[in-house]
PDB file of C-alpha atoms in Angstrom:
ATOM      1  CA  UNK O1243       0.088   0.111   0.042  1.00  0.00           C
ATOM      2  CA  UNK O1244       1.197   3.198  -0.897  1.00  0.00           C
ATOM      3  CA  UNK O1245       2.410   5.800   1.884  1.00  0.00           C
ATOM      4  CA  UNK O1246       1.315   8.746   0.879  1.00  0.00           C
ATOM      5  CA  UNK O1247       0.877  12.205   2.495  1.00  0.00           C
ATOM      6  CA  UNK O1248       0.348  15.820   2.136  1.00  0.00           C
ATOM      7  CA  UNK O1249       3.958  16.001   1.187  1.00  0.00           C
ATOM      8  CA  UNK O1250       3.979  14.163  -1.539  1.00  0.00           C
ATOM      9  CA  UNK O1251       1.763  17.059  -2.650  1.00  0.00           C
ATOM     10  CA  UNK O1252       3.367  20.360  -2.304  1.00  0.00           C
ATOM     11  CA  UNK O1253       3.669  20.827  -6.289  1.00  0.00           C
ATOM     12  CA  UNK O1254      -0.259  21.403  -6.425  1.00  0.00           C
ATOM     13  CA  UNK O1255       0.873  24.725  -5.182  1.00  0.00           C
ATOM     14  CA  UNK O1256       3.767  25.888  -7.340  1.00  0.00           C
ATOM     15  CA  UNK O1257       3.518  28.495  -9.869  1.00  0.00           C
ATOM     16  CA  UNK O1258       4.162  26.395 -12.331  1.00  0.00           C
ATOM     17  CA  UNK O1259       2.116  23.921 -11.453  1.00  0.00           C
ATOM     18  CA  UNK O1260      -0.469  22.659 -14.145  1.00  0.00           C
ATOM     19  CA  UNK O1261      -3.433  22.340 -11.044  1.00  0.00           C
ATOM     20  CA  UNK O1262      -3.105  25.905 -10.206  1.00  0.00           C
ATOM     21  CA  UNK O1263      -5.261  26.686 -13.223  1.00  0.00           C
ATOM     22  CA  UNK O1264      -8.208  23.902 -11.790  1.00  0.00           C
ATOM     23  CA  UNK O1265      -7.670  25.137  -8.562  1.00  0.00           C
ATOM     24  CA  UNK O1266      -8.777  29.200  -9.199  1.00  0.00           C
ATOM     25  CA  UNK O1267     -11.050  27.472 -11.631  1.00  0.00           C
ATOM     26  CA  UNK O1268     -12.342  25.002  -9.630  1.00  0.00           C
ATOM     27  CA  UNK O1269     -12.661  21.372 -10.423  1.00  0.00           C
ATOM     28  CA  UNK O1270     -13.669  17.769  -9.390  1.00  0.00           C
ATOM     29  CA  UNK O1271     -10.743  14.713 -10.154  1.00  0.00           C
ATOM     30  CA  UNK O1272     -11.938  11.302  -9.967  1.00  0.00           C
ATOM     31  CA  UNK O1273     -10.172   7.706  -9.941  1.00  0.00           C
ATOM     32  CA  UNK O1274     -12.836   4.884 -10.891  1.00  0.00           C
ATOM     33  CA  UNK O1275     -11.485   1.239 -11.344  1.00  0.00           C
ATOM     34  CA  UNK O1276     -11.440  -0.780 -14.154  1.00  0.00           C
ATOM     35  CA  UNK O1277     -13.455   1.891 -16.657  1.00  0.00           C
ATOM     36  CA  UNK O1278     -12.212   3.260 -19.895  1.00  0.00           C
ATOM     37  CA  UNK O1279     -12.256   6.657 -20.283  1.00  0.00           C
ATOM     38  CA  UNK O1280     -14.503   7.452 -23.084  1.00  0.00           C
ATOM     39  CA  UNK O1281     -17.015   4.789 -21.754  1.00  0.00           C
ATOM     40  CA  UNK O1282     -16.808   7.090 -17.953  1.00  0.00           C
ATOM     41  CA  UNK O1283     -17.711  10.008 -20.186  1.00  0.00           C
ATOM     42  CA  UNK O1284     -19.893   8.378 -22.160  1.00  0.00           C
ATOM     43  CA  UNK O1285     -22.121   7.450 -19.214  1.00  0.00           C
ATOM     44  CA  UNK O1286     -21.658  10.652 -17.662  1.00  0.00           C
ATOM     45  CA  UNK O1287     -23.548  11.920 -21.280  1.00  0.00           C
ATOM     46  CA  UNK O1288     -20.909  14.353 -21.584  1.00  0.00           C
ATOM     47  CA  UNK O1289     -20.433  15.385 -25.369  1.00  0.00           C
ATOM     48  CA  UNK O1290     -17.447  14.011 -26.545  1.00  0.00           C
ATOM     49  CA  UNK O1291     -14.833  17.277 -28.030  1.00  0.00           C
ATOM     50  CA  UNK O1292     -11.588  15.092 -29.831  1.00  0.00           C
ATOM     51  CA  UNK O1293      -8.793  14.502 -27.352  1.00  0.00           C
ATOM     52  CA  UNK O1294      -6.027  16.814 -26.318  1.00  0.00           C
ATOM     53  CA  UNK O1295      -1.962  16.858 -25.406  1.00  0.00           C
ATOM     54  CA  UNK O1296      -1.366  17.400 -21.220  1.00  0.00           C
ATOM     55  CA  UNK O1297      -2.904  19.495 -19.197  1.00  0.00           C
ATOM     56  CA  UNK O1298      -2.428  22.856 -20.741  1.00  0.00           C
ATOM     57  CA  UNK O1299      -4.198  22.098 -23.959  1.00  0.00           C
ATOM     58  CA  UNK O1300      -7.372  21.284 -21.630  1.00  0.00           C
ATOM     59  CA  UNK O1301      -6.787  24.496 -19.436  1.00  0.00           C
ATOM     60  CA  UNK O1302      -7.338  25.980 -23.396  1.00  0.00           C
ATOM     61  CA  UNK O1303     -10.011  24.206 -24.545  1.00  0.00           C
ATOM     62  CA  UNK O1304     -12.168  24.631 -21.137  1.00  0.00           C
ATOM     63  CA  UNK O1305     -11.652  28.863 -21.686  1.00  0.00           C
ATOM     64  CA  UNK O1306     -12.503  28.004 -25.581  1.00  0.00           C
ATOM     65  CA  UNK O1307     -15.851  26.482 -24.506  1.00  0.00           C
ATOM     66  CA  UNK O1308     -15.969  28.918 -22.073  1.00  0.00           C
ATOM     67  CA  UNK O1309     -16.739  31.795 -23.835  1.00  0.00           C
ATOM     68  CA  UNK O1310     -18.581  29.316 -26.284  1.00  0.00           C
ATOM     69  CA  UNK O1311     -20.534  29.357 -23.357  1.00  0.00           C
ATOM     70  CA  UNK O1312     -21.258  33.168 -22.408  1.00  0.00           C
ATOM     71  CA  UNK O1313     -25.099  33.664 -21.786  1.00  0.00           C
ATOM     72  CA  UNK O1314     -25.995  30.685 -22.196  1.00  0.00           C
ATOM     73  CA  UNK O1315     -26.534  27.711 -19.696  1.00  0.00           C
ATOM     74  CA  UNK O1316     -23.723  26.107 -20.691  1.00  0.00           C
ATOM     75  CA  UNK O1317     -22.250  23.338 -20.219  1.00  0.00           C
ATOM     76  CA  UNK O1318     -20.100  25.170 -17.733  1.00  0.00           C
ATOM     77  CA  UNK O1319     -17.713  21.715 -17.245  1.00  0.00           C
ATOM     78  CA  UNK O1320     -14.599  20.506 -19.197  1.00  0.00           C
ATOM     79  CA  UNK O1321     -13.367  16.638 -18.812  1.00  0.00           C
ATOM     80  CA  UNK O1322      -9.953  15.531 -19.589  1.00  0.00           C
ATOM     81  CA  UNK O1323     -10.286  11.863 -19.210  1.00  0.00           C
ATOM     82  CA  UNK O1324      -7.342   9.333 -19.443  1.00  0.00           C
ATOM     83  CA  UNK O1325      -6.142   5.404 -17.791  1.00  0.00           C
ATOM     84  CA  UNK O1326      -3.545   6.664 -15.040  1.00  0.00           C
ATOM     85  CA  UNK O1327      -1.923   2.518 -13.353  1.00  0.00           C
ATOM     86  CA  UNK O1328      -3.181   1.256  -9.898  1.00  0.00           C
ATOM     87  CA  UNK O1329      -3.710  -0.383  -7.281  1.00  0.00           C
ATOM     88  CA  UNK O1330      -5.147  -4.248  -8.477  1.00  0.00           C
ATOM     89  CA  UNK O1331      -5.243  -2.196 -12.913  1.00  0.00           C
ATOM     90  CA  UNK O1332      -5.996   0.289 -15.010  1.00  0.00           C
ATOM     91  CA  UNK O1333      -7.940   3.524 -13.361  1.00  0.00           C
ATOM     92  CA  UNK O1334      -9.524   5.855 -15.387  1.00  0.00           C
ATOM     93  CA  UNK O1335      -8.459  10.017 -13.910  1.00  0.00           C
ATOM     94  CA  UNK O1336     -10.570  12.237 -14.825  1.00  0.00           C
ATOM     95  CA  UNK O1337     -10.320  16.087 -14.438  1.00  0.00           C
ATOM     96  CA  UNK O1338     -12.431  18.174 -14.235  1.00  0.00           C
ATOM     97  CA  UNK O1339     -12.455  21.304 -14.674  1.00  0.00           C
ATOM     98  CA  UNK O1340     -15.048  24.586 -13.650  1.00  0.00           C
ATOM     99  CA  UNK O1341     -16.553  22.461 -10.744  1.00  0.00           C
ATOM    100  CA  UNK O1342     -18.737  20.197  -9.563  1.00  0.00           C
ATOM    101  CA  UNK O1343     -19.955  17.791 -12.450  1.00  0.00           C
ATOM    102  CA  UNK O1344     -21.758  15.205 -11.943  1.00  0.00           C
ATOM    103  CA  UNK O1345     -25.509  14.726 -12.700  1.00  0.00           C
ATOM    104  CA  UNK O1346     -27.081  13.514  -8.667  1.00  0.00           C
ATOM    105  CA  UNK O1347     -26.176   9.298  -8.512  1.00  0.00           C
ATOM    106  CA  UNK O1348     -24.101   8.989 -11.267  1.00  0.00           C
ATOM    107  CA  UNK O1349     -21.337   7.895  -8.783  1.00  0.00           C
ATOM    108  CA  UNK O1350     -23.094   4.799  -7.611  1.00  0.00           C
ATOM    109  CA  UNK O1351     -23.984   3.652 -11.055  1.00  0.00           C
ATOM    110  CA  UNK O1352     -20.082   4.627 -11.840  1.00  0.00           C
ATOM    111  CA  UNK O1353     -19.058   2.857  -8.356  1.00  0.00           C
ATOM    112  CA  UNK O1354     -21.248  -0.822  -8.999  1.00  0.00           C
ATOM    113  CA  UNK O1355     -19.838  -3.117  -8.542  1.00  0.00           C
ATOM    114  CA  UNK O1356     -15.437  -1.417  -8.316  1.00  0.00           C
ATOM    115  CA  UNK O1357     -14.334   1.614  -5.736  1.00  0.00           C
ATOM    116  CA  UNK O1358     -14.796   5.234  -7.162  1.00  0.00           C
ATOM    117  CA  UNK O1359     -12.743   7.995  -5.451  1.00  0.00           C
ATOM    118  CA  UNK O1360     -13.239  11.835  -6.243  1.00  0.00           C
ATOM    119  CA  UNK O1361     -12.953  15.223  -4.415  1.00  0.00           C
ATOM    120  CA  UNK O1362     -13.003  19.248  -5.389  1.00  0.00           C
ATOM    121  CA  UNK O1363     -13.909  22.714  -5.269  1.00  0.00           C
ATOM    122  CA  UNK O1364     -15.016  25.510  -5.917  1.00  0.00           C
ATOM    123  CA  UNK O1365     -12.343  27.561  -6.820  1.00  0.00           C
ATOM    124  CA  UNK O1366     -12.781  30.728  -5.100  1.00  0.00           C
ATOM    125  CA  UNK O1367     -15.400  29.752  -2.969  1.00  0.00           C
ATOM    126  CA  UNK O1368     -14.925  27.719   0.318  1.00  0.00           C
ATOM    127  CA  UNK O1369     -16.536  24.099  -0.257  1.00  0.00           C
ATOM    128  CA  UNK O1370     -13.676  21.800  -0.979  1.00  0.00           C
ATOM    129  CA  UNK O1371     -15.286  17.689  -1.209  1.00  0.00           C
ATOM    130  CA  UNK O1372     -13.820  14.243  -1.219  1.00  0.00           C
ATOM    131  CA  UNK O1373     -16.083  10.720  -1.830  1.00  0.00           C
ATOM    132  CA  UNK O1374     -15.245   7.279  -1.138  1.00  0.00           C
ATOM    133  CA  UNK O1375     -17.213   5.241  -2.802  1.00  0.00           C
ATOM    134  CA  UNK O1376     -17.727   1.300  -2.665  1.00  0.00           C
ATOM    135  CA  UNK O1377     -19.472  -1.075  -4.787  1.00  0.00           C
ATOM    136  CA  UNK O1378     -22.293   2.015  -5.294  1.00  0.00           C
ATOM    137  CA  UNK O1379     -22.478   2.620  -1.880  1.00  0.00           C
ATOM    138  CA  UNK O1380     -20.979   5.756  -0.245  1.00  0.00           C
ATOM    139  CA  UNK O1381     -19.051   4.971   2.191  1.00  0.00           C
ATOM    140  CA  UNK O1382     -17.014   7.872   3.861  1.00  0.00           C
ATOM    141  CA  UNK O1383     -17.546  11.947   2.342  1.00  0.00           C
ATOM    142  CA  UNK O1384     -16.638  15.337   4.113  1.00  0.00           C
ATOM    143  CA  UNK O1385     -16.072  18.924   3.703  1.00  0.00           C
ATOM    144  CA  UNK O1386     -14.841  19.849   6.939  1.00  0.00           C
ATOM    145  CA  UNK O1387     -13.274  15.889   7.351  1.00  0.00           C
ATOM    146  CA  UNK O1388     -14.629  16.331  11.933  1.00  0.00           C
ATOM    147  CA  UNK O1389     -17.927  16.040  10.575  1.00  0.00           C
ATOM    148  CA  UNK O1390     -18.005  12.570   7.636  1.00  0.00           C
ATOM    149  CA  UNK O1391     -20.833  11.244   6.255  1.00  0.00           C
ATOM    150  CA  UNK O1392     -21.526   7.876   3.937  1.00  0.00           C
ATOM    151  CA  UNK O1393     -22.400   4.574   5.656  1.00  0.00           C
ATOM    152  CA  UNK O1394     -19.353   3.722   7.073  1.00  0.00           C
ATOM    153  CA  UNK O1395     -18.101   7.882   7.533  1.00  0.00           C
ATOM    154  CA  UNK O1396     -15.288   7.008  11.000  1.00  0.00           C
ATOM    155  CA  UNK O1397     -13.144   3.375   8.373  1.00  0.00           C
ATOM    156  CA  UNK O1398     -11.056   6.253   6.832  1.00  0.00           C
ATOM    157  CA  UNK O1399     -10.184   8.322  10.494  1.00  0.00           C
ATOM    158  CA  UNK O1400      -6.318   6.571  10.443  1.00  0.00           C
ATOM    159  CA  UNK O1401      -5.811   7.778   6.787  1.00  0.00           C
ATOM    160  CA  UNK O1402      -7.339  10.638   7.281  1.00  0.00           C
ATOM    161  CA  UNK O1403      -4.524  11.752   9.792  1.00  0.00           C
ATOM    162  CA  UNK O1404      -1.507   9.664   8.877  1.00  0.00           C
ATOM    163  CA  UNK O1405      -1.883  11.725   5.279  1.00  0.00           C
ATOM    164  CA  UNK O1406      -1.830  14.736   7.401  1.00  0.00           C
ATOM    165  CA  UNK O1407      -4.787  16.495   7.215  1.00  0.00           C
ATOM    166  CA  UNK O1408      -6.783  15.660  10.836  1.00  0.00           C
ATOM    167  CA  UNK O1409      -9.751  14.971  12.581  1.00  0.00           C
ATOM    168  CA  UNK O1410      -9.680  18.516  14.990  1.00  0.00           C
ATOM    169  CA  UNK O1411     -10.363  21.836  14.110  1.00  0.00           C
ATOM    170  CA  UNK O1412      -6.393  22.533  15.246  1.00  0.00           C
ATOM    171  CA  UNK O1413      -4.775  19.972  13.288  1.00  0.00           C
ATOM    172  CA  UNK O1414      -7.284  20.957   9.606  1.00  0.00           C
ATOM    173  CA  UNK O1415      -6.467  24.332  10.486  1.00  0.00           C
ATOM    174  CA  UNK O1416      -2.419  23.281   9.895  1.00  0.00           C
ATOM    175  CA  UNK O1417      -3.285  21.086   6.963  1.00  0.00           C
ATOM    176  CA  UNK O1418      -2.395  21.324   4.094  1.00  0.00           C
ATOM    177  CA  UNK O1419      -6.117  20.619   3.007  1.00  0.00           C
ATOM    178  CA  UNK O1420      -5.752  20.369  -0.227  1.00  0.00           C
ATOM    179  CA  UNK O1421      -2.514  17.934  -0.839  1.00  0.00           C
ATOM    180  CA  UNK O1422      -3.770  15.665   2.032  1.00  0.00           C
ATOM    181  CA  UNK O1423      -7.249  14.941  -0.061  1.00  0.00           C
ATOM    182  CA  UNK O1424      -4.676  13.903  -2.856  1.00  0.00           C
ATOM    183  CA  UNK O1425      -2.462  11.908   0.028  1.00  0.00           C
ATOM    184  CA  UNK O1426      -6.006  10.405   1.094  1.00  0.00           C
ATOM    185  CA  UNK O1427      -6.971   9.433  -2.342  1.00  0.00           C
ATOM    186  CA  UNK O1428      -3.667   7.997  -3.509  1.00  0.00           C
ATOM    187  CA  UNK O1429      -4.037   6.067  -0.962  1.00  0.00           C
ATOM    188  CA  UNK O1430      -7.617   4.473  -2.089  1.00  0.00           C
ATOM    189  CA  UNK O1431      -6.144   4.416  -5.363  1.00  0.00           C
ATOM    190  CA  UNK O1432      -2.334   3.145  -5.758  1.00  0.00           C
ATOM    191  CA  UNK O1433      -3.110   6.109  -7.506  1.00  0.00           C
ATOM    192  CA  UNK O1434      -0.253   8.649  -7.465  1.00  0.00           C
ATOM    193  CA  UNK O1435      -0.566  11.734  -9.666  1.00  0.00           C
ATOM    194  CA  UNK O1436       2.057  13.804 -10.369  1.00  0.00           C
ATOM    195  CA  UNK O1437       2.131  17.235 -12.728  1.00  0.00           C
ATOM    196  CA  UNK O1438       4.353  15.109 -15.534  1.00  0.00           C
ATOM    197  CA  UNK O1439       0.751  13.426 -15.416  1.00  0.00           C
ATOM    198  CA  UNK O1440      -0.983  16.471 -14.951  1.00  0.00           C
ATOM    199  CA  UNK O1441       1.463  17.736 -17.863  1.00  0.00           C
ATOM    200  CA  UNK O1442       1.845  14.882 -20.706  1.00  0.00           C
ATOM    201  CA  UNK O1443      -1.428  12.959 -20.308  1.00  0.00           C
ATOM    202  CA  UNK O1444      -3.462  11.816 -23.565  1.00  0.00           C
ATOM    203  CA  UNK O1445      -6.769  13.299 -23.101  1.00  0.00           C
ATOM    204  CA  UNK O1446     -10.425  12.569 -24.058  1.00  0.00           C
ATOM    205  CA  UNK O1447     -12.069  15.825 -23.457  1.00  0.00           C
ATOM    206  CA  UNK O1448     -16.059  16.106 -23.154  1.00  0.00           C
ATOM    207  CA  UNK O1449     -18.115  18.446 -21.889  1.00  0.00           C
ATOM    208  CA  UNK O1450     -21.010  17.660 -19.079  1.00  0.00           C
ATOM    209  CA  UNK O1451     -24.332  18.180 -18.946  1.00  0.00           C
ATOM    210  CA  UNK O1452     -26.047  20.551 -16.393  1.00  0.00           C
ATOM    211  CA  UNK O1453     -28.486  18.277 -16.546  1.00  0.00           C
ATOM    212  CA  UNK O1454     -28.782  14.751 -15.951  1.00  0.00           C
ATOM    213  CA  UNK O1455     -28.666  12.638 -19.304  1.00  0.00           C
ATOM    214  CA  UNK O1456     -30.997   9.601 -19.389  1.00  0.00           C
ATOM    215  CA  UNK O1457     -30.185   7.369 -22.742  1.00  0.00           C
ATOM    216  CA  UNK O1458     -27.323   5.847 -21.702  1.00  0.00           C
ATOM    217  CA  UNK O1459     -28.181   1.364 -22.282  1.00  0.00           C
ATOM    218  CA  UNK O1460     -26.023   0.165 -20.062  1.00  0.00           C
ATOM    219  CA  UNK O1461     -22.655  -0.014 -18.994  1.00  0.00           C
ATOM    220  CA  UNK O1462     -20.198  -3.047 -17.421  1.00  0.00           C
ATOM    221  CA  UNK O1463     -17.551  -3.595 -15.056  1.00  0.00           C
ATOM    222  CA  UNK O1464     -15.186  -6.755 -16.019  1.00  0.00           C
ATOM    223  CA  UNK O1465     -12.084  -6.125 -13.200  1.00  0.00           C
ATOM    224  CA  UNK O1466      -9.152  -8.854 -12.783  1.00  0.00           C
ATOM    225  CA  UNK O1467      -7.833  -8.550  -9.580  1.00  0.00           C
ATOM    226  CA  UNK O1468      -3.529  -8.608  -8.705  1.00  0.00           C
ATOM    227  CA  UNK O1469      -4.347 -12.368  -7.276  1.00  0.00           C
ATOM    228  CA  UNK O1470      -6.855 -13.214 -10.409  1.00  0.00           C
ATOM    229  CA  UNK O1471      -9.872 -13.034  -9.665  1.00  0.00           C
ATOM    230  CA  UNK O1472     -12.958 -11.735 -11.724  1.00  0.00           C
ATOM    231  CA  UNK O1473     -14.915  -9.181 -10.780  1.00  0.00           C
ATOM    232  CA  UNK O1474     -18.170  -9.297 -13.957  1.00  0.00           C
ATOM    233  CA  UNK O1475     -21.210  -6.527 -12.975  1.00  0.00           C
ATOM    234  CA  UNK O1476     -23.206  -5.491 -16.436  1.00  0.00           C
ATOM    235  CA  UNK O1477     -25.794  -1.992 -14.605  1.00  0.00           C
ATOM    236  CA  UNK O1478     -28.579  -1.888 -16.921  1.00  0.00           C
ATOM    237  CA  UNK O1479     -30.509   2.541 -17.309  1.00  0.00           C
ATOM    238  CA  UNK O1480     -33.850   0.625 -16.744  1.00  0.00           C
ATOM    239  CA  UNK O1481     -35.181   4.863 -17.396  1.00  0.00           C
TER     240      UNK O1481
END
């Protein structure tokens, strides 16, 4: 298991960091095990916008989307998805620029038969969230880690402390909360997000709609873990 802490993610605040724009504009970073990036975006009902090379081009395309949407009802969120190695196989990493990105209930559906972790921020507003889903169930979520929700709100308590976040107001006030949630996500996924990864990744891009899309027909999750145990789940849309 990885031993990541907040100290491993201090780079996110560097002036030259490819993540600085996300901190300023708002973002959602999602990691899902065993789901191909293109399938994830299709399931979200996102409008494909082609492939781009690296975080700089992803940012340019988000700015273009904002210009296109000016005076209209969006969408304002651009998602860039790529495959990355992690615990028990490949994961989809999705960096969505523009704030909280997914339709209601999407993460529960997406995580059926697998694990999904996300963290997000509304940019300049003091709203930052962390979510851990397991097999369609929201296990732990929080904005301020002292107040947690989900079906197992206390299961991550030891990890929250180990990554340098803490559970008391005093501990939290001393922590770099954003760097710490990056480390917490790595503890749960085995995915090390680096400045180089974000800067050089080839992203499949898509504009995320503001309203849920109901016309998807289904998704197949087929995962074989490091011990050769296979999990096969076919989720059909009954809507």
